Short mmCIF file of C-alpha atoms in Angstrom, two decimals:
data_model
loop_
_atom_site.label_atom_id
_atom_site.label_comp_id
_atom_site.label_asym_id
_atom_site.label_seq_id
_atom_site.Cartn_x
_atom_site.Cartn_y
_atom_site.Cartn_z
CA MET P 1 -22.11 -59.96 34.38
CA ASN P 2 -21.32 -57.49 31.72
CA LEU P 3 -22.09 -54.31 33.70
CA ILE P 4 -20.27 -53.82 37.11
CA PRO P 5 -21.28 -50.90 39.50
CA TRP P 6 -18.31 -49.35 40.27
CA LYS P 7 -17.40 -48.95 43.85
CA HIS P 8 -14.67 -47.12 45.18
CA LYS P 9 -14.12 -48.11 48.79
CA SER P 10 -16.73 -50.76 49.28
CA ALA P 11 -15.57 -52.90 46.48
CA SER P 12 -15.90 -56.24 48.63
CA GLU P 13 -19.47 -55.27 49.38
CA PRO P 14 -21.77 -57.68 47.64
CA LEU P 15 -24.58 -56.52 45.19
CA ARG P 16 -27.72 -55.68 47.23
CA THR P 17 -29.73 -57.98 45.28
CA SER P 18 -32.77 -58.38 47.84
CA THR P 19 -34.99 -55.09 47.94
CA ALA P 20 -36.33 -55.95 51.54
CA LEU P 21 -32.66 -56.34 52.77
CA ALA P 22 -31.62 -53.03 51.10
CA SER P 23 -34.53 -51.13 52.64
CA LEU P 24 -33.72 -52.45 56.08
CA ARG P 25 -30.25 -51.63 55.63
CA SER P 26 -30.91 -48.07 54.60
CA ASP P 27 -33.29 -47.79 57.52
CA MET P 28 -30.68 -48.86 59.99
CA ASP P 29 -28.08 -46.23 58.14
CA ARG P 30 -30.72 -43.94 58.58
CA LEU P 31 -31.41 -44.62 62.09
CA PHE P 32 -27.32 -44.80 62.98
CA ASP P 33 -27.01 -41.49 61.22
CA ALA P 34 -29.83 -39.67 63.08
CA PHE P 35 -28.33 -40.95 66.33
CA VAL P 36 -24.82 -40.13 65.68
CA ARG P 37 -26.08 -36.75 64.83
CA GLU P 38 -28.55 -36.20 67.62
CA PRO P 39 -28.33 -39.16 70.23
CA PHE P 40 -31.95 -38.61 71.68
CA GLY P 41 -33.46 -36.64 68.91
CA ALA P 42 -35.27 -40.01 67.75
CA LEU P 43 -37.13 -39.95 71.07
CA GLU P 44 -38.50 -36.66 70.86
CA SER P 45 -40.23 -36.74 67.55
CA SER P 46 -41.17 -39.45 65.05
CA PHE P 47 -40.13 -36.90 62.28
CA ARG P 48 -39.57 -39.42 60.06
CA ASP P 49 -41.75 -42.53 59.31
CA PHE P 50 -39.75 -45.56 59.18
CA GLY P 51 -40.52 -48.73 57.48
CA ALA P 52 -42.05 -47.65 53.96
CA TRP P 53 -39.82 -45.41 52.02
CA SER P 54 -40.27 -41.66 52.60
CA PRO P 55 -38.31 -38.77 50.69
CA ALA P 56 -35.50 -37.02 52.14
CA VAL P 57 -36.39 -33.49 53.06
CA ASP P 58 -35.10 -29.85 54.06
CA LEU P 59 -36.90 -27.67 56.13
CA ALA P 60 -35.85 -23.98 56.54
CA GLU P 61 -37.48 -20.73 57.79
CA THR P 62 -37.20 -17.10 56.91
CA ASP P 63 -39.01 -14.50 58.83
CA THR P 64 -42.01 -14.80 56.72
CA GLU P 65 -42.09 -18.58 55.42
CA TYR P 66 -41.04 -22.08 55.76
CA THR P 67 -39.60 -23.64 52.75
CA VAL P 68 -39.63 -27.33 52.53
CA ARG P 69 -37.81 -29.23 49.66
CA ALA P 70 -37.98 -32.95 49.05
CA GLU P 71 -36.24 -35.17 46.83
CA LEU P 72 -38.84 -37.07 44.63
CA PRO P 73 -36.95 -38.28 41.48
CA GLY P 74 -39.13 -40.24 39.15
CA LEU P 75 -42.57 -39.18 39.96
CA ALA P 76 -45.27 -37.57 37.96
CA PRO P 77 -46.81 -34.32 39.30
CA GLU P 78 -50.12 -36.02 39.41
CA ASP P 79 -49.16 -38.64 41.59
CA LEU P 80 -47.99 -36.39 44.37
CA GLU P 81 -50.17 -35.12 46.99
CA VAL P 82 -49.75 -32.23 49.42
CA SER P 83 -51.89 -31.09 52.13
CA VAL P 84 -51.38 -28.48 54.63
CA THR P 85 -53.09 -27.91 58.31
CA GLU P 86 -52.07 -25.28 60.43
CA ASN P 87 -49.06 -26.75 61.77
CA GLN P 88 -48.46 -29.94 59.70
CA LEU P 89 -47.58 -30.55 56.16
CA VAL P 90 -48.25 -33.96 54.63
CA LEU P 91 -46.64 -35.26 51.58
CA SER P 92 -47.87 -38.48 49.90
CA GLY P 93 -47.87 -40.06 46.36
CA GLU P 94 -46.83 -42.99 44.76
CA LYS P 95 -43.59 -43.65 42.86
CA LYS P 96 -44.62 -46.29 40.22
CA GLU P 97 -42.53 -48.64 38.23
CA THR P 98 -42.56 -48.57 34.60
CA THR P 99 -44.18 -51.33 32.51
CA GLU P 100 -40.76 -52.74 31.46
CA GLN P 101 -39.80 -52.78 35.11
CA ASN P 102 -42.74 -54.92 36.12
CA GLU P 103 -42.24 -57.64 33.22
CA LYS P 104 -38.38 -58.36 33.86
CA GLY P 105 -36.29 -59.10 36.77
CA TYR P 106 -33.91 -56.48 38.17
CA TYR P 107 -30.15 -56.99 37.76
CA HIS P 108 -29.61 -54.41 40.19
CA SER P 109 -32.01 -52.36 42.38
CA GLU P 110 -31.22 -49.60 44.67
CA SER P 111 -34.27 -47.15 44.29
CA ARG P 112 -37.28 -47.79 46.24
CA TYR P 113 -40.89 -47.67 44.87
CA GLY P 114 -44.46 -47.81 45.86
CA SER P 115 -46.44 -45.35 47.85
CA PHE P 116 -45.17 -43.00 50.61
CA ARG P 117 -46.49 -40.61 53.10
CA ARG P 118 -44.66 -38.35 55.16
CA ASN P 119 -45.85 -36.08 57.93
CA ILE P 120 -43.82 -33.15 58.68
CA PRO P 121 -44.62 -31.15 61.76
CA LEU P 122 -44.09 -27.29 61.27
CA PRO P 123 -42.50 -25.38 64.08
CA GLY P 124 -45.19 -22.77 63.90
CA ALA P 125 -48.65 -22.13 62.24
CA VAL P 126 -49.01 -21.41 58.75
CA ASP P 127 -51.41 -19.51 56.63
CA SER P 128 -52.76 -22.89 54.68
CA THR P 129 -54.26 -20.47 51.95
CA LYS P 130 -50.68 -19.16 51.22
CA VAL P 131 -48.92 -22.26 50.09
CA ASP P 132 -47.47 -22.94 46.62
CA ALA P 133 -45.72 -26.22 45.54
CA GLU P 134 -43.40 -26.66 42.59
CA TYR P 135 -41.99 -29.72 41.13
CA ARG P 136 -38.90 -29.58 39.01
CA ASN P 137 -36.15 -31.94 38.06
CA GLY P 138 -37.25 -34.33 40.67
CA VAL P 139 -37.41 -31.81 43.61
CA LEU P 140 -40.57 -30.85 45.23
CA THR P 141 -40.36 -27.00 46.74
CA ILE P 142 -43.04 -25.86 48.96
CA HIS P 143 -43.39 -22.39 50.20
CA LEU P 144 -45.66 -22.04 53.32
CA ALA P 145 -46.33 -18.45 54.38
CA LYS P 146 -45.95 -18.03 58.09
CA SER P 147 -49.61 -16.97 59.69
CA PRO P 148 -49.26 -13.45 60.95
CA GLN P 149 -50.01 -14.26 64.63
CA ASN P 150 -47.66 -16.76 64.88
CA ALA P 151 -44.72 -14.94 66.35
CA SER P 152 -47.27 -13.19 69.12
CA LYS P 153 -49.00 -16.22 70.07
CA ARG P 154 -48.42 -16.79 73.96
CA ILE P 155 -50.54 -18.73 76.14
CA GLU P 156 -50.84 -17.80 79.94
CA VAL P 157 -50.49 -20.39 82.31
CA LYS P 158 -52.55 -19.91 85.57
CA VAL P 159 -51.38 -22.01 88.41
CA LYS P 160 -54.01 -22.94 90.89
CA LYS P 161 -53.20 -22.66 94.52
CA SER P 162 -54.50 -25.63 96.46
CA MET U 1 -18.37 -30.48 56.66
CA THR U 2 -21.32 -32.64 57.75
CA ASP U 3 -21.50 -36.28 58.34
CA GLN U 4 -23.62 -36.59 55.22
CA GLU U 5 -20.91 -34.79 53.22
CA LYS U 6 -18.37 -36.96 54.57
CA VAL U 7 -20.24 -40.05 53.34
CA ALA U 8 -20.93 -38.59 50.19
CA LEU U 9 -17.28 -37.97 49.80
CA GLU U 10 -16.46 -41.60 50.60
CA ASN U 11 -19.07 -42.69 48.12
CA ALA U 12 -17.86 -40.56 45.35
CA SER U 13 -16.44 -41.92 42.39
CA PRO U 14 -13.32 -40.74 40.95
CA CYS U 15 -14.27 -38.89 37.85
CA GLU U 16 -13.25 -35.59 36.94
CA GLN U 17 -14.85 -32.90 38.70
CA THR U 18 -15.02 -29.33 37.11
CA ARG U 19 -16.26 -27.84 40.34
CA SER U 20 -15.47 -28.16 44.16
CA GLY U 21 -17.63 -29.80 46.79
CA PRO U 22 -19.28 -32.78 47.61
CA CYS U 23 -20.31 -35.06 44.77
CA TYR U 24 -22.90 -37.88 45.30
CA ARG U 25 -23.23 -41.50 44.14
CA PRO U 26 -26.86 -41.75 42.68
CA ASN U 27 -28.92 -44.74 43.32
CA VAL U 28 -29.42 -46.70 40.40
CA ASP U 29 -31.58 -49.53 38.94
CA ILE U 30 -30.37 -51.72 36.24
CA LEU U 31 -32.52 -53.66 34.20
CA GLU U 32 -31.58 -56.25 31.58
CA LYS U 33 -33.53 -57.00 28.59
CA ASP U 34 -32.83 -59.32 25.53
CA ASP U 35 -31.34 -56.45 23.43
CA GLU U 36 -30.20 -53.85 25.86
CA LEU U 37 -29.14 -52.77 29.30
CA ILE U 38 -31.09 -50.00 30.98
CA VAL U 39 -29.44 -48.10 33.90
CA MET U 40 -31.74 -45.72 35.56
CA ALA U 41 -29.97 -43.20 38.12
CA ASP U 42 -32.02 -41.03 40.75
CA VAL U 43 -30.47 -37.50 40.12
CA PRO U 44 -32.92 -35.24 41.92
CA GLY U 45 -31.99 -31.77 41.19
CA ALA U 46 -30.05 -32.08 38.03
CA VAL U 47 -30.52 -30.25 34.91
CA ALA U 48 -30.96 -32.19 32.00
CA GLU U 49 -29.22 -30.19 29.51
CA LYS U 50 -25.94 -30.21 31.61
CA VAL U 51 -25.68 -34.00 32.03
CA ASP U 52 -22.63 -35.47 30.90
CA VAL U 53 -22.35 -39.09 29.69
CA ASP U 54 -18.94 -40.04 28.84
CA PHE U 55 -17.51 -43.50 27.63
CA ALA U 56 -13.84 -44.01 27.50
CA ASP U 57 -11.36 -47.13 28.13
CA GLY U 58 -14.39 -49.50 28.78
CA VAL U 59 -15.59 -47.25 31.79
CA LEU U 60 -18.91 -45.30 31.30
CA SER U 61 -19.01 -42.35 33.59
CA VAL U 62 -22.14 -40.21 34.50
CA HIS U 63 -21.56 -36.78 35.89
CA ALA U 64 -25.05 -34.67 36.68
CA PRO U 65 -24.25 -31.36 38.01
CA VAL U 66 -26.87 -29.59 40.44
CA ASP U 67 -27.09 -25.94 39.88
CA GLU U 68 -28.29 -25.10 43.47
CA SER U 69 -26.74 -24.72 46.80
CA ARG U 70 -28.16 -23.87 50.16
CA GLN U 71 -29.80 -20.63 50.68
CA THR U 72 -27.97 -18.45 53.01
CA ASP U 73 -30.76 -16.16 53.93
CA ARG U 74 -32.90 -18.82 55.73
CA LYS U 75 -32.19 -21.07 58.83
CA TYR U 76 -32.23 -24.88 58.20
CA LEU U 77 -34.31 -26.57 60.78
CA VAL U 78 -33.88 -30.11 58.92
CA GLN U 79 -31.36 -31.00 56.39
CA GLU U 80 -31.89 -34.67 55.24
CA PHE U 81 -30.14 -34.61 51.80
CA GLY U 82 -26.90 -32.90 50.73
CA ILE U 83 -26.73 -30.68 47.51
CA GLY U 84 -24.25 -31.42 44.98
CA ASP U 85 -23.18 -33.30 41.70
CA TYR U 86 -23.89 -36.57 41.14
CA CYS U 87 -21.04 -39.00 39.70
CA ARG U 88 -20.96 -42.79 39.14
CA SER U 89 -18.96 -44.90 36.78
CA PHE U 90 -19.51 -48.31 35.45
CA ARG U 91 -17.28 -50.57 33.79
CA VAL U 92 -18.87 -51.90 30.71
CA SER U 93 -17.59 -54.96 28.88
CA GLU U 94 -17.04 -55.34 25.08
CA GLN U 95 -20.69 -57.00 25.09
CA ILE U 96 -22.06 -53.42 24.97
CA ASP U 97 -21.94 -51.46 21.82
CA PRO U 98 -20.63 -47.97 23.07
CA SER U 99 -21.37 -46.22 19.93
CA ARG U 100 -25.31 -46.83 20.35
CA ILE U 101 -25.56 -45.68 24.03
CA THR U 102 -28.46 -43.25 24.36
CA ALA U 103 -29.49 -41.16 27.52
CA GLU U 104 -32.47 -39.05 28.51
CA CYS U 105 -33.15 -37.20 31.82
CA ARG U 106 -36.77 -36.36 33.09
CA ASP U 107 -38.25 -35.59 36.44
CA GLY U 108 -34.76 -36.23 38.41
CA VAL U 109 -34.19 -39.63 36.55
CA LEU U 110 -31.48 -40.12 34.28
CA ARG U 111 -31.95 -43.51 32.00
CA LEU U 112 -29.04 -44.68 30.04
CA HIS U 113 -29.76 -47.37 27.28
CA LEU U 114 -26.82 -49.57 26.41
CA PRO U 115 -27.58 -51.87 23.56
CA LYS U 116 -26.15 -54.80 23.61
CA SER U 117 -23.60 -55.91 20.49
CA GLU U 118 -24.93 -58.10 17.95
CA ALA U 119 -22.76 -61.00 19.05
CA VAL U 120 -24.44 -61.63 22.67
CA LYS U 121 -27.98 -61.05 21.35
CA PRO U 122 -30.03 -64.29 22.07
CA ARG U 123 -31.18 -65.85 18.69
CA LYS U 124 -33.11 -68.74 17.81
CA ILE U 125 -31.74 -71.29 15.32
CA ALA U 126 -34.03 -72.94 13.23
CA VAL U 127 -33.76 -76.72 13.31
CA GLU U 128 -34.22 -78.40 9.93
CA ALA U 129 -36.04 -81.39 10.03
CA HIS U 130 -35.10 -84.13 7.11
#
């Protein structure tokens, strides 16, 4: 081996040669991290689809909009699809391997390739006509305007007396 | 400091940093071809013009600064990635010709081409029949 990935503390860790094992491992890490951060959060929502790869996402809100940022390095903008319904954002696409990646075996692989789909439930309704998305330096940023009636929506619950 | 940042610090390679804050270790793919090694590092958010690739004492260091930080005017509901510079170092043997290393950065992926030195390139030797 003439190029050794330098590892600071985990020097004894073997190279991850198997992509399947590496993906299982990253899923386990992610599950474990999620559990440590929010022990029962995973039970409440399937925010992240496990199994296939899916990009890391930030979701932030201001008074007027939601902002979603997703890390999607190495994608062509035409391979990306963003769709919005009133309360859900769906990111899908495919990260393609280059031809040279297909023709020769990997020496070492940590990146994930293939198609992905990620449903992001939005906490409130958005105006699906006022959405703009921008892809720059491998980061996708989407601004979604909150719909005006979002804040004042309130449903009365009638209790029937038996 | 969030859990994510702690992990990032633990994974950080000890290359010089010009800024404080967490430094992340990018995922890399390494491909071997007959005449070169190709290193592809995922550095989403890094600005191509500011990426620094340095070769000294047999160690190739990559430092990709990210010019963004979390916006303070909004409330974060979900945070799955940390924002910070990317750093990673590789030990390179003499089989690589350091003078011909090239790098390009596009769409958040940094590609390094490490040409093999002439001495180790595979070559065919013609057998003469008498």
